[in-house]
mmCIF file of N, CA and C in Angstrom:
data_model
loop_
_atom_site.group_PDB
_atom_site.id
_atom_site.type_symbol
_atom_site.label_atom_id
_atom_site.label_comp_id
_atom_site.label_asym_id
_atom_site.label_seq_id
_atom_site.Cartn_x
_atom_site.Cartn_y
_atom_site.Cartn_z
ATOM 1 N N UNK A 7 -15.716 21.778 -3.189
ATOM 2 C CA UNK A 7 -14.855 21.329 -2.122
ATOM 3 C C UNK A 7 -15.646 21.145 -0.829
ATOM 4 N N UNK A 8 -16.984 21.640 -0.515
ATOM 5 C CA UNK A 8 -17.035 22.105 0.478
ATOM 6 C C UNK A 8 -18.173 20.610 0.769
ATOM 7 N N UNK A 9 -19.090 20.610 -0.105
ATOM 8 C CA UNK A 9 -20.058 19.510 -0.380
ATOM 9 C C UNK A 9 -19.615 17.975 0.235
ATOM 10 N N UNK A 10 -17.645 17.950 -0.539
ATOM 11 C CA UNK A 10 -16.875 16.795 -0.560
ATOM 12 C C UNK A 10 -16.451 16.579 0.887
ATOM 13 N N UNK A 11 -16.287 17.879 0.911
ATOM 14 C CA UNK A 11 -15.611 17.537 2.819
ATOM 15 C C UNK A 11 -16.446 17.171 3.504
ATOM 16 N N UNK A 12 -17.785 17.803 3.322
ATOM 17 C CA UNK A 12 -19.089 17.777 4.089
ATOM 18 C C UNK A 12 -19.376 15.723 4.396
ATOM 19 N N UNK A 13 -19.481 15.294 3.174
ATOM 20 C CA UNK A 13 -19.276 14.060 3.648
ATOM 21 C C UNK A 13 -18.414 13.227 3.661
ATOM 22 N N UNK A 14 -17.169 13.687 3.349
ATOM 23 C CA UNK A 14 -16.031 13.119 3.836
ATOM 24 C C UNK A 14 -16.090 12.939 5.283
ATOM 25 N N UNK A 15 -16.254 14.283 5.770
ATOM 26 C CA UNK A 15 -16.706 14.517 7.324
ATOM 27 C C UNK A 15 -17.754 13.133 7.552
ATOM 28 N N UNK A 16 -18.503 13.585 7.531
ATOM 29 C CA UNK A 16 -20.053 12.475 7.847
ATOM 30 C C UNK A 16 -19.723 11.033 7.551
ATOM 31 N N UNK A 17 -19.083 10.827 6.438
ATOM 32 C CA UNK A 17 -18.316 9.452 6.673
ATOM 33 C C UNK A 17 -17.477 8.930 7.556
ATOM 34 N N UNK A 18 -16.519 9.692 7.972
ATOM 35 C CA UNK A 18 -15.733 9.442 8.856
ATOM 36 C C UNK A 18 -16.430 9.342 9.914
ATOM 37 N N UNK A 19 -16.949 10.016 10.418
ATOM 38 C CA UNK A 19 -18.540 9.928 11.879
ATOM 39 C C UNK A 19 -18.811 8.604 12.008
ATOM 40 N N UNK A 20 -19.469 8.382 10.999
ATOM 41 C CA UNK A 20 -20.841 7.106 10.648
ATOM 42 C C UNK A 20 -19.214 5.929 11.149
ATOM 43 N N UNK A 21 -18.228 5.845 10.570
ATOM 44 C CA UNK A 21 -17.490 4.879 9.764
ATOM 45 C C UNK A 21 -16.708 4.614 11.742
ATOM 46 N N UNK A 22 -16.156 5.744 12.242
ATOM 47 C CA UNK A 22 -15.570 5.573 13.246
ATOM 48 C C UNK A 22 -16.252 5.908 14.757
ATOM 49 N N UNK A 23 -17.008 6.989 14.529
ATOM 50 C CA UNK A 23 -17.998 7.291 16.195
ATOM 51 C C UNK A 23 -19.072 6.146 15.975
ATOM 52 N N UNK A 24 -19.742 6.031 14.887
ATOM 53 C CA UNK A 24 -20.971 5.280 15.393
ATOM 54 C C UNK A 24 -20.597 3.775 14.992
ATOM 55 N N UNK A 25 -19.489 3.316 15.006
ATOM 56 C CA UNK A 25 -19.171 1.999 14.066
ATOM 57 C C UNK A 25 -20.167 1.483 13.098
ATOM 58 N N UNK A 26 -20.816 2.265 12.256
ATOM 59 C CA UNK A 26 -21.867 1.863 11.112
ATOM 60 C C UNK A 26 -20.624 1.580 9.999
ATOM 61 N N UNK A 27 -20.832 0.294 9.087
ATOM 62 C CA UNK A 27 -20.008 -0.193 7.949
ATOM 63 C C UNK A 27 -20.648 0.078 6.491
ATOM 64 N N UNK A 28 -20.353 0.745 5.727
ATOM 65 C CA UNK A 28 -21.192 0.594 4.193
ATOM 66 C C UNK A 28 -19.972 0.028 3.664
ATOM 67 N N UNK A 29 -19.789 -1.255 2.987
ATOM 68 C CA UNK A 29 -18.741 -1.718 2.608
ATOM 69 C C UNK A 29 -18.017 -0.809 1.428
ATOM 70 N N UNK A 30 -18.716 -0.402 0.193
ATOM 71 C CA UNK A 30 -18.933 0.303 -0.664
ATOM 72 C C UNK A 30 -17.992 1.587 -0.057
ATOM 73 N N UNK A 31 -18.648 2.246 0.720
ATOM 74 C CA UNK A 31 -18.459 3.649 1.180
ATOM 75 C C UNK A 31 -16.873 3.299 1.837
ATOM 76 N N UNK A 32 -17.140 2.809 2.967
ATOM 77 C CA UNK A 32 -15.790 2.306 3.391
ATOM 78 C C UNK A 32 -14.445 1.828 2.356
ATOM 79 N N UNK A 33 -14.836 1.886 1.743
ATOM 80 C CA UNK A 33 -13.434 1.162 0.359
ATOM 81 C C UNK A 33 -13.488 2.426 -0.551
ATOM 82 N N UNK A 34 -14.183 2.939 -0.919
ATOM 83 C CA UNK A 34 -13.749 3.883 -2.103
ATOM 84 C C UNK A 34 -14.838 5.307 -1.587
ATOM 85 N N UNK A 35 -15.419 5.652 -0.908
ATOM 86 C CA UNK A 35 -16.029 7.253 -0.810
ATOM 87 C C UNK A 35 -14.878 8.494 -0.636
ATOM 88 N N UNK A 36 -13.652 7.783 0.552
ATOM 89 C CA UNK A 36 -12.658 8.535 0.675
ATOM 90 C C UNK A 36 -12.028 8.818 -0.688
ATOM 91 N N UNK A 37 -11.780 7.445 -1.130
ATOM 92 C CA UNK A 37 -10.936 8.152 -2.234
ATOM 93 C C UNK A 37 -11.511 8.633 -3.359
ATOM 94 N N UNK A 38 -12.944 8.131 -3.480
ATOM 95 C CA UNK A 38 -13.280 9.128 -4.618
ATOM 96 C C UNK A 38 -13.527 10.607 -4.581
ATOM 97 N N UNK A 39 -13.684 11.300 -3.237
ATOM 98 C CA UNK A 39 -13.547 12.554 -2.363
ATOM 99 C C UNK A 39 -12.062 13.340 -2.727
ATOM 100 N N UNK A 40 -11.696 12.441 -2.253
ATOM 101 C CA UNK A 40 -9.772 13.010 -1.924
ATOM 102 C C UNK A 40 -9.469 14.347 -3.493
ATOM 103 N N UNK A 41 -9.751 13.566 -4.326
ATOM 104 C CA UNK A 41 -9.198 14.618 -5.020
ATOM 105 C C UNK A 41 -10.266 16.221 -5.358
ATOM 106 N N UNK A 42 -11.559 15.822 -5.621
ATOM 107 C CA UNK A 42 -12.343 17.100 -5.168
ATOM 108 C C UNK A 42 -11.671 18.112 -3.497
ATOM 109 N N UNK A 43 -11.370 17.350 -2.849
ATOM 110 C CA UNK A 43 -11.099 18.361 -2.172
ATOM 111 C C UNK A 43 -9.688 18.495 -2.041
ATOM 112 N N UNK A 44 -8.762 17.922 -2.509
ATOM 113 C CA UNK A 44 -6.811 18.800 -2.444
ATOM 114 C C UNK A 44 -7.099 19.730 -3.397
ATOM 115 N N UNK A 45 -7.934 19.369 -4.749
ATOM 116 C CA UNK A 45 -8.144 20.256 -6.240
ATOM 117 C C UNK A 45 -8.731 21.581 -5.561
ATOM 118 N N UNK A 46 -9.749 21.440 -4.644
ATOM 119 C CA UNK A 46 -10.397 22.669 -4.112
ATOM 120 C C UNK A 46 -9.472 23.603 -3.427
ATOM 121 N N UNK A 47 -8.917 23.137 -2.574
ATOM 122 C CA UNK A 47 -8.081 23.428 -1.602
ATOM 123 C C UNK A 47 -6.651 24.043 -2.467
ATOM 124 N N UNK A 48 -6.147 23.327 -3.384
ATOM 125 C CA UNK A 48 -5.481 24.193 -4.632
ATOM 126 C C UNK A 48 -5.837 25.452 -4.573
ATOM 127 N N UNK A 49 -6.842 25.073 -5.479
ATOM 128 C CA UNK A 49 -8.055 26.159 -6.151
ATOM 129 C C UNK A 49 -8.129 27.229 -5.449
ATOM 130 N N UNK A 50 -8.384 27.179 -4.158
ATOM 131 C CA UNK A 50 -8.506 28.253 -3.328
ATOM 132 C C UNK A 50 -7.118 29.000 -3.150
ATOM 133 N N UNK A 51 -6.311 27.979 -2.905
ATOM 134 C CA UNK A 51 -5.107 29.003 -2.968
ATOM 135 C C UNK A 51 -4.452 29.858 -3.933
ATOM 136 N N UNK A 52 -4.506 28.975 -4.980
ATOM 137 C CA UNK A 52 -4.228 29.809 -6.530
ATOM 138 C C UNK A 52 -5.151 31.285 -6.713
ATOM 139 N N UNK A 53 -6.503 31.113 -5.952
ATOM 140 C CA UNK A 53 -6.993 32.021 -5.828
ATOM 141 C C UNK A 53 -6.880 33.603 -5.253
ATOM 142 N N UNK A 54 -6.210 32.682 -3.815
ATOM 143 C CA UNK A 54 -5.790 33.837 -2.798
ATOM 144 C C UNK A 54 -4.429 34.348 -3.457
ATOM 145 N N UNK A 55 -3.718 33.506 -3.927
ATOM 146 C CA UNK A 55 -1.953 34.146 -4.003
ATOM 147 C C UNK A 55 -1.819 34.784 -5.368
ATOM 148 N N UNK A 56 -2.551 34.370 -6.527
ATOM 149 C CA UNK A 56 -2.642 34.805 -7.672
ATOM 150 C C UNK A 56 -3.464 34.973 -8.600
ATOM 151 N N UNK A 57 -4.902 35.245 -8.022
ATOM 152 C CA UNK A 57 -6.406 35.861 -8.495
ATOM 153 C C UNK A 57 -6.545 35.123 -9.687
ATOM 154 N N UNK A 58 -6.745 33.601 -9.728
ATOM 155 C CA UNK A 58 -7.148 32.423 -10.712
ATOM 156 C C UNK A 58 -8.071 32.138 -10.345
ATOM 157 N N UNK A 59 -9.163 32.105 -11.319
ATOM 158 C CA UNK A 59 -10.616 31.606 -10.849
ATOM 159 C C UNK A 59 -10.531 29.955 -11.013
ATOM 160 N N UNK A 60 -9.915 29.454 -11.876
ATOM 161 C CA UNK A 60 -10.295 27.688 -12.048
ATOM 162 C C UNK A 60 -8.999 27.016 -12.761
ATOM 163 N N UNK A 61 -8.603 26.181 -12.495
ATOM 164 C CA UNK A 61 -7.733 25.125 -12.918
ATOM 165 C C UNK A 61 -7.935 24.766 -14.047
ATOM 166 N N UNK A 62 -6.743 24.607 -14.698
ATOM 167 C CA UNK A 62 -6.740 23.923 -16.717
ATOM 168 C C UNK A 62 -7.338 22.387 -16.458
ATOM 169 N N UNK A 63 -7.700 21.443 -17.302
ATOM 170 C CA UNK A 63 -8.302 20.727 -17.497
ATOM 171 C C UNK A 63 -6.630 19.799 -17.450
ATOM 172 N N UNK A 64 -5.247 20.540 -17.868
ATOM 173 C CA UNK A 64 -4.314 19.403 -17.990
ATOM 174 C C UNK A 64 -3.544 19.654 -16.566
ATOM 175 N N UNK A 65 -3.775 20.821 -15.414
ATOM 176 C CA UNK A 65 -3.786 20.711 -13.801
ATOM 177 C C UNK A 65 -4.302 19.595 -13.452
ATOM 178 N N UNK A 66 -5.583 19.529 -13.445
ATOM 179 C CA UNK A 66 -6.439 18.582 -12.802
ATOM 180 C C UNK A 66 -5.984 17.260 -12.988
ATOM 181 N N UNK A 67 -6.026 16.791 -14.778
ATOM 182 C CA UNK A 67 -5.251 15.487 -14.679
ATOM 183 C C UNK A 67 -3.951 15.380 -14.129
ATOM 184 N N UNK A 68 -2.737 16.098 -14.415
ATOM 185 C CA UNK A 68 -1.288 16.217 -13.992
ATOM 186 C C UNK A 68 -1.568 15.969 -12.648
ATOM 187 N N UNK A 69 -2.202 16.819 -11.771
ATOM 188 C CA UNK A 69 -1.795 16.532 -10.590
ATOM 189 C C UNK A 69 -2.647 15.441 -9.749
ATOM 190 N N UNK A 70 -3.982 14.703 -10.332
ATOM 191 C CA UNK A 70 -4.475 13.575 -10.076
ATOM 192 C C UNK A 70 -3.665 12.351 -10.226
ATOM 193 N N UNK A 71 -2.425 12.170 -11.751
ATOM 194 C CA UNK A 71 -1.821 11.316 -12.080
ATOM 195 C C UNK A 71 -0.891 10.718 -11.184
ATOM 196 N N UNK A 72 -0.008 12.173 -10.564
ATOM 197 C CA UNK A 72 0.879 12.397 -9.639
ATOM 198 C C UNK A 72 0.591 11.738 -8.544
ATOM 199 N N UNK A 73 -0.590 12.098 -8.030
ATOM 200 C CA UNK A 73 -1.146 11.705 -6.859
ATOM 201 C C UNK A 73 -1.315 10.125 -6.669
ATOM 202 N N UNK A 74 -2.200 9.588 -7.553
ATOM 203 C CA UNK A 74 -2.475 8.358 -7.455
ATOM 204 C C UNK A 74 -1.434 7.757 -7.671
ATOM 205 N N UNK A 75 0.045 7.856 -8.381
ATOM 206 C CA UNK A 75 1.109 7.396 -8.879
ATOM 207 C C UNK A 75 1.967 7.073 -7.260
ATOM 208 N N UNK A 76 1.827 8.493 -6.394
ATOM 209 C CA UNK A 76 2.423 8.327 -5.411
ATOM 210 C C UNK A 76 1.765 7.360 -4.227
ATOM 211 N N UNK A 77 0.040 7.684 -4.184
ATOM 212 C CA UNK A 77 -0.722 6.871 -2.758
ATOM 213 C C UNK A 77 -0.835 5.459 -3.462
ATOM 214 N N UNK A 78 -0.656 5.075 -5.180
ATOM 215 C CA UNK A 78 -0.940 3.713 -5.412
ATOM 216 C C UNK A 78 0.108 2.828 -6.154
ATOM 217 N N UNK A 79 0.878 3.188 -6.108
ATOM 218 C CA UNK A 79 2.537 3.398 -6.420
ATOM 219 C C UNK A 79 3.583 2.991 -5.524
ATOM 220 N N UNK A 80 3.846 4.300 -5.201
ATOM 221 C CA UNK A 80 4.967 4.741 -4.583
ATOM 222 C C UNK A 80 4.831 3.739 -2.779
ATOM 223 N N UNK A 81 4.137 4.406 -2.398
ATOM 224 C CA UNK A 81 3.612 4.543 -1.384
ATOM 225 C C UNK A 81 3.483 2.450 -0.662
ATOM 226 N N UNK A 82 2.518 2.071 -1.473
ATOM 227 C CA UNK A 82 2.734 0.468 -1.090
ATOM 228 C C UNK A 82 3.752 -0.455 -1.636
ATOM 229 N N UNK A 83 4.616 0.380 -2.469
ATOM 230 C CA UNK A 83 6.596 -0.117 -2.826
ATOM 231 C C UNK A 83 7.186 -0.335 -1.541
ATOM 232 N N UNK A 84 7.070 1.380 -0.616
ATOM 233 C CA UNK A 84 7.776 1.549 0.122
ATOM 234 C C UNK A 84 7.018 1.414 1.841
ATOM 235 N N UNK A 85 6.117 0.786 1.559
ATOM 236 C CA UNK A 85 5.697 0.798 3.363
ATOM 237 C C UNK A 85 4.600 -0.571 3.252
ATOM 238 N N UNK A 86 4.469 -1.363 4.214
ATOM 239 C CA UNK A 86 3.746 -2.473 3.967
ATOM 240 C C UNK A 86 2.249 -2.331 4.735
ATOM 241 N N UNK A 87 2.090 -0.920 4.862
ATOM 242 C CA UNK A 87 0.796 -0.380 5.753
ATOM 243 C C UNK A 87 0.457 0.458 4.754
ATOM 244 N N UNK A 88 0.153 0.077 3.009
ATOM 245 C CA UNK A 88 -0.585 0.831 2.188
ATOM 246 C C UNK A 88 -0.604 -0.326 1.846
ATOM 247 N N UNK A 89 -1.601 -0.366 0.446
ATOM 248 C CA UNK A 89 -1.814 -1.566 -0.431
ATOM 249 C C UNK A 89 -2.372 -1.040 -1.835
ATOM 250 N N UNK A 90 -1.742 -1.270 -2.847
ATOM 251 C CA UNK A 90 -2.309 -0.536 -4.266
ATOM 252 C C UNK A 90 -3.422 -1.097 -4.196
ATOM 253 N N UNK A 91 -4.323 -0.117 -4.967
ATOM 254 C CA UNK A 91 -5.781 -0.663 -5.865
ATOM 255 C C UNK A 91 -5.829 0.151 -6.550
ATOM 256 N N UNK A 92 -6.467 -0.674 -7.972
ATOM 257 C CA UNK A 92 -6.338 -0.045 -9.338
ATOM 258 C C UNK A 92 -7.969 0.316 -9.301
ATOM 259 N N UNK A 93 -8.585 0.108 -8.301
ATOM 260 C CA UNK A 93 -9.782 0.722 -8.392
ATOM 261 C C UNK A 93 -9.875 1.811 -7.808
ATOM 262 N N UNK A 94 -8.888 2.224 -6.614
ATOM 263 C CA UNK A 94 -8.565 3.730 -6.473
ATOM 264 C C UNK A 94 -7.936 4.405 -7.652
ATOM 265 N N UNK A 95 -7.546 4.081 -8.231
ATOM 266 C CA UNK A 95 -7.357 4.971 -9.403
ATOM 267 C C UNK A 95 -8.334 5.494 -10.061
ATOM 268 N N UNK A 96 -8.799 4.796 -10.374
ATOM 269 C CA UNK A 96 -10.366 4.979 -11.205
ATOM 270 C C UNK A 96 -10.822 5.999 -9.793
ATOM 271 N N UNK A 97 -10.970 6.053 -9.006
ATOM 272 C CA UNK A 97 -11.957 7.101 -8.008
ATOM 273 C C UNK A 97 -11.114 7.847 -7.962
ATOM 274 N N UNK A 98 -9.903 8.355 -7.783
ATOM 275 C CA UNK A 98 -9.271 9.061 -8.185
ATOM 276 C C UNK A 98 -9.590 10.259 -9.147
ATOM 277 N N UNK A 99 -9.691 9.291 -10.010
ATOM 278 C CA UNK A 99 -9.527 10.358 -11.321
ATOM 279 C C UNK A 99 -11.220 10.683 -11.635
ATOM 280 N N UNK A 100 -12.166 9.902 -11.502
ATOM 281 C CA UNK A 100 -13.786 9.763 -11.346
ATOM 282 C C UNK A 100 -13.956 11.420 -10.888
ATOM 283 N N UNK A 101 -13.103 11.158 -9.507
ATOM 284 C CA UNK A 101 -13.474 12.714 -8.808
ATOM 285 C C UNK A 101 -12.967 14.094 -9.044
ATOM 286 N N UNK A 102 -11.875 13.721 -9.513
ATOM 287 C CA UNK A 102 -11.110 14.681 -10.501
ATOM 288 C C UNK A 102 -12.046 15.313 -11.741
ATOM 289 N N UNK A 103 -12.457 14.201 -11.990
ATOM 290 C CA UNK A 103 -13.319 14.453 -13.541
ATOM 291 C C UNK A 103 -14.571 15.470 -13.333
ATOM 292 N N UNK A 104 -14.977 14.808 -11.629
ATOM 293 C CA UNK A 104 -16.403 15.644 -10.937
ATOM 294 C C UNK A 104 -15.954 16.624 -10.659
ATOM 295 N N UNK A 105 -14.799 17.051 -10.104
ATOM 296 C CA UNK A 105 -14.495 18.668 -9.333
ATOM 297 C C UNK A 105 -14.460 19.227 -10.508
ATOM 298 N N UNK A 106 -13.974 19.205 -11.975
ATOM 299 C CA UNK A 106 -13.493 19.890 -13.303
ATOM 300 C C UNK A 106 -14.703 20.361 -13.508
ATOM 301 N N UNK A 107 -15.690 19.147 -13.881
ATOM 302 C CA UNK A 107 -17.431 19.591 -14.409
ATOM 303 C C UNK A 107 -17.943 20.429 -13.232
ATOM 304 N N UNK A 108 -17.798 20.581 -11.814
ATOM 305 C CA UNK A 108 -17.881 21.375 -11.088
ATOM 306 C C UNK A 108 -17.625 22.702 -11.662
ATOM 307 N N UNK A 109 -16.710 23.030 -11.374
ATOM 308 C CA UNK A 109 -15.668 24.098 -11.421
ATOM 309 C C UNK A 109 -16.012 24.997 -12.797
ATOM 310 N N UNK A 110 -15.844 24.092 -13.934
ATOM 311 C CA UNK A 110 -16.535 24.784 -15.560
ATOM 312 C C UNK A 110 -18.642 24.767 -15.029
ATOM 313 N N UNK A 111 -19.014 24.161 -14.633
ATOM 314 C CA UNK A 111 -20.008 24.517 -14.804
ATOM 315 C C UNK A 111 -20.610 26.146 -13.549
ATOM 316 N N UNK A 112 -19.802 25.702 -12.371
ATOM 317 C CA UNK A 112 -19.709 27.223 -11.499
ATOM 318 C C UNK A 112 -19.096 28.499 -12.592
ATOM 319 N N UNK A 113 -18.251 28.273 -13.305
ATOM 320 C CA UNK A 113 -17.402 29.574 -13.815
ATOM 321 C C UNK A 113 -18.434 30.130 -15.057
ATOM 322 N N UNK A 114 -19.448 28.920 -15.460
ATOM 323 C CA UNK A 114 -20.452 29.107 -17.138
ATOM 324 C C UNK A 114 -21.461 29.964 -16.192
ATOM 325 N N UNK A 115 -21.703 29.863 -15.008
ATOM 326 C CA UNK A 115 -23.266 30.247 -14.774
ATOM 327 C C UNK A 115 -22.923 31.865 -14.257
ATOM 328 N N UNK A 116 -21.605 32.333 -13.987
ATOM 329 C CA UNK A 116 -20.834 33.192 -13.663
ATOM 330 C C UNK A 116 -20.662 33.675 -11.775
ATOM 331 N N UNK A 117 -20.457 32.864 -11.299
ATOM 332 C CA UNK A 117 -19.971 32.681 -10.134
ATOM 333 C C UNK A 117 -18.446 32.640 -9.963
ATOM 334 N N UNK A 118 -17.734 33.857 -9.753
ATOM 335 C CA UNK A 118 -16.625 34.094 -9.457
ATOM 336 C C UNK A 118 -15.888 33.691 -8.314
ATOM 337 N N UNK A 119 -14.653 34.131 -7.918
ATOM 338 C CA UNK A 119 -14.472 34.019 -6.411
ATOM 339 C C UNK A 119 -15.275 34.092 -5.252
ATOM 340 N N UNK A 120 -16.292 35.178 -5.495
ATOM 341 C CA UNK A 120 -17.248 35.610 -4.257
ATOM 342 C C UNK A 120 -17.360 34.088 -3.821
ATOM 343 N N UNK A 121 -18.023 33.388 -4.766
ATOM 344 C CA UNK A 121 -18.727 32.199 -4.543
ATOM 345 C C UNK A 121 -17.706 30.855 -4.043
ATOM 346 N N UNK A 122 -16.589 31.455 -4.109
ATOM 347 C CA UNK A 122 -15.225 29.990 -3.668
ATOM 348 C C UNK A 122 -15.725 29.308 -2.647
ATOM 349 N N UNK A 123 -16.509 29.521 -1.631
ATOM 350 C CA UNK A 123 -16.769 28.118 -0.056
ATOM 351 C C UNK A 123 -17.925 27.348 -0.870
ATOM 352 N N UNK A 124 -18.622 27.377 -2.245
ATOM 353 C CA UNK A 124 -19.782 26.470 -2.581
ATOM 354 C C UNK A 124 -18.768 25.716 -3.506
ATOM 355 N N UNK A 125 -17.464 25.713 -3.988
ATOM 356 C CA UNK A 125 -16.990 24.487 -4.299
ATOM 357 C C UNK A 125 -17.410 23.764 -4.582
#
């Protein structure tokens, strides 16, 4: 989570303080981010409220599906200041797929909670 924000952060910088454009970055870094860090941000809480070290593999999809269903969906049905892309989906779920291999590969090397802000 922490990595994701890190340049989520730094994108947003580059993208709005320094007006630098990566077309690439600008169209899909956010959203391939977005879900590594709500999943983290989960994660952490499931942590704090009910001592869960990592999310099921059918969390991660369920609530990626949800998500993209609603920001690529729902969302440009009902407001004409969104716009679907089926290539956010794919980053969507891309990053979903990265926080999971994250997450199983932190829990294999045995890094518990202690370790929750390296996300």
């Amino acid at each position: 989570m922490v990595p994701s924000l890190l340049l989520f952060l730094a994108h947003q910088f580059t993208q709005k303080v320094l007006g630098l454009s990566i077309p690439w970055a600008d169209n899909y870094l956010d959203t391939l981010l977005c879900m590594p860090i709500l999943l983290g941000g989960y994660r952490l809480e499931q942590r704090w409220l009910l001592g869960r070290q990592r999310l099921s593999f059918l969390e991660v999809v369920a609530i990626t599906a949800v998500l993209a269903f609603v920001f690529e969906y729902l969302f440009p049905r009902f407001s004409s200041g969104f716009t679907a892309d089926w290539w956010d989906v794919a980053a969507y779920f891309a990053g979903a797929l990265g926080f999971y291999w994250w997450q199983e590969r932190r829990n294999a090397e045995g890094k518990g909670w202690f370790h929750w802000f390296a996300v």
